[in-house]
Amino acid sequence: MRPYRSTRDLLADIEQALAENRPSFHHSPLEKVAGLLAEGRHYGWVGIYLTLEKQAATPLLPNAVHPAQFEASGTRKKVIVTMKIAGREIGFLNVESNRENAFGGDERVLLERVAGLLAKFLVGPGKYLIRKAAEPEPPPKAAAA
């Protein structure tokens, strides 16, 4: 098992992964962040959920479950941190652990900082996913007669 990593070191690695922004077919910067958190703090599950705020937050994927309604097998403790930019909710960082006392003050600071970094990354210039999801749906085309 890898050693428990300090908040400073983990944040530095997450900032670097997001700054590199080299997505490929088999890997994305979001997967890298989730992996760094899971390995660095021994979390059982790390999920990054994206939402769009219209009247109320709605999942990007149809029929998706809100992270508060889902738990991985063996979860004892769970923390959900909202990712926001300028008061606009853009998603959630969901972290779960099979340890009873997994989330102390240091963990909360870490996860809030990571949620802030993810929010800035997702809405930054050229972020196709967020830009595309925010576009209004085109009106339905009339059927040809």
Short mmCIF file of C-alpha atoms in Angstrom, two decimals:
data_model
loop_
_atom_site.label_atom_id
_atom_site.label_comp_id
_atom_site.label_asym_id
_atom_site.label_seq_id
_atom_site.Cartn_x
_atom_site.Cartn_y
_atom_site.Cartn_z
CA MET A 1 0.00 0.00 0.00
CA ARG A 2 1.27 3.46 -0.85
CA PRO A 3 1.98 5.86 2.02
CA TYR A 4 -0.51 8.48 3.15
CA ARG A 5 0.46 11.69 1.31
CA SER A 6 0.56 15.18 2.75
CA THR A 7 -2.03 17.73 1.68
CA ARG A 8 0.66 19.97 0.19
CA ASP A 9 2.19 17.19 -1.95
CA LEU A 10 -1.17 15.89 -3.10
CA LEU A 11 -2.42 19.36 -4.08
CA ALA A 12 0.80 20.02 -6.00
CA ASP A 13 0.36 16.79 -7.98
CA ILE A 14 -3.30 17.56 -8.68
CA GLU A 15 -2.47 21.09 -9.85
CA GLN A 16 0.21 19.66 -12.14
CA ALA A 17 -2.15 17.01 -13.58
CA LEU A 18 -4.76 19.67 -14.38
CA ALA A 19 -2.17 22.09 -15.80
CA GLU A 20 -0.81 19.42 -18.16
CA ASN A 21 -4.34 18.75 -19.50
CA ARG A 22 -3.30 15.93 -21.81
CA PRO A 23 -6.45 13.87 -22.25
CA SER A 24 -6.16 10.76 -24.37
CA PHE A 25 -8.52 8.03 -25.47
CA HIS A 26 -7.66 5.93 -22.42
CA HIS A 27 -7.10 8.62 -19.81
CA SER A 28 -8.39 12.04 -18.78
CA PRO A 29 -7.13 14.64 -16.30
CA LEU A 30 -10.25 13.98 -14.18
CA GLU A 31 -9.35 10.29 -13.91
CA LYS A 32 -5.83 11.30 -12.91
CA VAL A 33 -7.16 13.54 -10.11
CA ALA A 34 -9.49 10.80 -8.85
CA GLY A 35 -6.59 8.33 -8.87
CA LEU A 36 -4.27 10.70 -7.02
CA LEU A 37 -6.87 11.25 -4.30
CA ALA A 38 -7.73 7.56 -3.97
CA GLU A 39 -4.09 6.48 -3.75
CA GLY A 40 -2.79 9.41 -1.74
CA ARG A 41 -5.39 9.16 1.00
CA HIS A 42 -6.53 5.55 0.61
CA TYR A 43 -10.12 6.42 -0.28
CA GLY A 44 -12.31 3.57 -1.45
CA TRP A 45 -14.10 5.66 -4.07
CA VAL A 46 -13.59 9.06 -5.69
CA GLY A 47 -16.19 10.30 -8.15
CA ILE A 48 -16.38 13.56 -10.08
CA TYR A 49 -19.93 14.39 -11.13
CA LEU A 50 -20.77 17.23 -13.48
CA THR A 51 -24.02 19.18 -13.44
CA LEU A 52 -25.55 22.13 -15.21
CA GLU A 53 -27.43 24.70 -13.22
CA LYS A 54 -30.56 25.83 -14.99
CA GLN A 55 -33.48 26.13 -12.59
CA ALA A 56 -31.98 23.41 -10.42
CA ALA A 57 -28.90 21.29 -10.82
CA THR A 58 -29.48 18.46 -13.26
CA PRO A 59 -27.05 15.69 -14.14
CA LEU A 60 -25.38 15.82 -17.54
CA LEU A 61 -26.20 12.19 -18.11
CA PRO A 62 -29.87 11.22 -18.35
CA ASN A 63 -31.12 8.96 -15.55
CA ALA A 64 -27.92 9.59 -13.57
CA VAL A 65 -28.05 9.14 -9.82
CA HIS A 66 -27.10 12.06 -7.56
CA PRO A 67 -23.94 11.15 -5.64
CA ALA A 68 -25.78 11.43 -2.33
CA GLN A 69 -28.04 8.55 -3.41
CA PHE A 70 -25.22 6.15 -4.29
CA GLU A 71 -22.63 4.37 -2.16
CA ALA A 72 -19.94 1.91 -3.11
CA SER A 73 -19.92 -1.43 -1.33
CA GLY A 74 -18.24 -1.25 2.09
CA THR A 75 -18.56 2.53 2.45
CA ARG A 76 -18.61 3.70 6.06
CA LYS A 77 -18.07 7.44 5.56
CA LYS A 78 -18.79 9.72 2.65
CA VAL A 79 -18.12 13.37 1.86
CA ILE A 80 -19.68 15.31 -1.01
CA VAL A 81 -18.18 18.70 -1.85
CA THR A 82 -19.89 21.00 -4.34
CA MET A 83 -17.79 22.42 -7.17
CA LYS A 84 -18.80 26.05 -7.78
CA ILE A 85 -17.58 28.98 -9.81
CA ALA A 86 -19.01 32.44 -9.04
CA GLY A 87 -21.92 30.83 -7.18
CA ARG A 88 -22.74 28.55 -10.14
CA GLU A 89 -22.83 24.88 -9.27
CA ILE A 90 -21.01 22.82 -11.86
CA GLY A 91 -20.63 19.51 -10.08
CA PHE A 92 -19.74 17.44 -7.05
CA LEU A 93 -16.65 15.73 -5.74
CA ASN A 94 -17.77 12.52 -4.02
CA VAL A 95 -15.27 10.73 -1.77
CA GLU A 96 -15.96 7.55 0.18
CA SER A 97 -13.97 5.49 2.66
CA ASN A 98 -14.35 2.15 4.35
CA ARG A 99 -12.74 3.58 7.51
CA GLU A 100 -15.02 4.95 10.24
CA ASN A 101 -12.99 8.10 11.08
CA ALA A 102 -11.71 8.81 7.59
CA PHE A 103 -12.56 12.50 7.27
CA GLY A 104 -11.11 15.02 9.67
CA GLY A 105 -10.47 18.74 9.29
CA ASP A 106 -7.42 18.22 7.11
CA GLU A 107 -9.46 16.08 4.71
CA ARG A 108 -12.18 18.72 4.45
CA VAL A 109 -9.62 21.42 3.58
CA LEU A 110 -8.02 19.14 0.99
CA LEU A 111 -11.32 18.20 -0.66
CA GLU A 112 -12.60 21.79 -0.76
CA ARG A 113 -9.34 22.91 -2.39
CA VAL A 114 -9.53 20.08 -4.93
CA ALA A 115 -13.17 20.93 -5.71
CA GLY A 116 -12.10 24.54 -6.35
CA LEU A 117 -9.27 23.44 -8.64
CA LEU A 118 -11.60 21.14 -10.56
CA ALA A 119 -14.20 23.88 -10.97
CA LYS A 120 -11.64 26.29 -12.41
CA PHE A 121 -10.30 23.59 -14.70
CA LEU A 122 -13.74 22.60 -16.01
CA VAL A 123 -14.90 26.11 -16.89
CA GLY A 124 -11.58 27.50 -18.07
CA PRO A 125 -11.00 28.66 -21.64
CA GLY A 126 -11.38 25.95 -24.25
CA LYS A 127 -13.07 23.43 -22.00
CA TYR A 128 -15.18 21.75 -24.64
CA LEU A 129 -17.23 19.52 -22.33
CA ILE A 130 -18.64 22.33 -20.23
CA ARG A 131 -19.05 24.66 -23.21
CA LYS A 132 -20.87 22.00 -25.22
CA ALA A 133 -23.12 20.95 -22.33
CA ALA A 134 -24.12 24.56 -21.68
CA GLU A 135 -25.31 25.13 -25.25
CA PRO A 136 -29.08 25.07 -25.64
CA GLU A 137 -30.51 22.08 -27.44
CA PRO A 138 -31.43 22.81 -31.07
CA PRO A 139 -35.13 22.90 -31.82
CA PRO A 140 -36.50 19.65 -33.26
CA LYS A 141 -36.55 19.50 -37.04
CA ALA A 142 -39.87 19.21 -38.79
CA ALA A 143 -40.54 15.82 -40.33
CA ALA A 144 -40.26 15.71 -44.11
CA ALA A 145 -43.56 15.22 -45.86
#
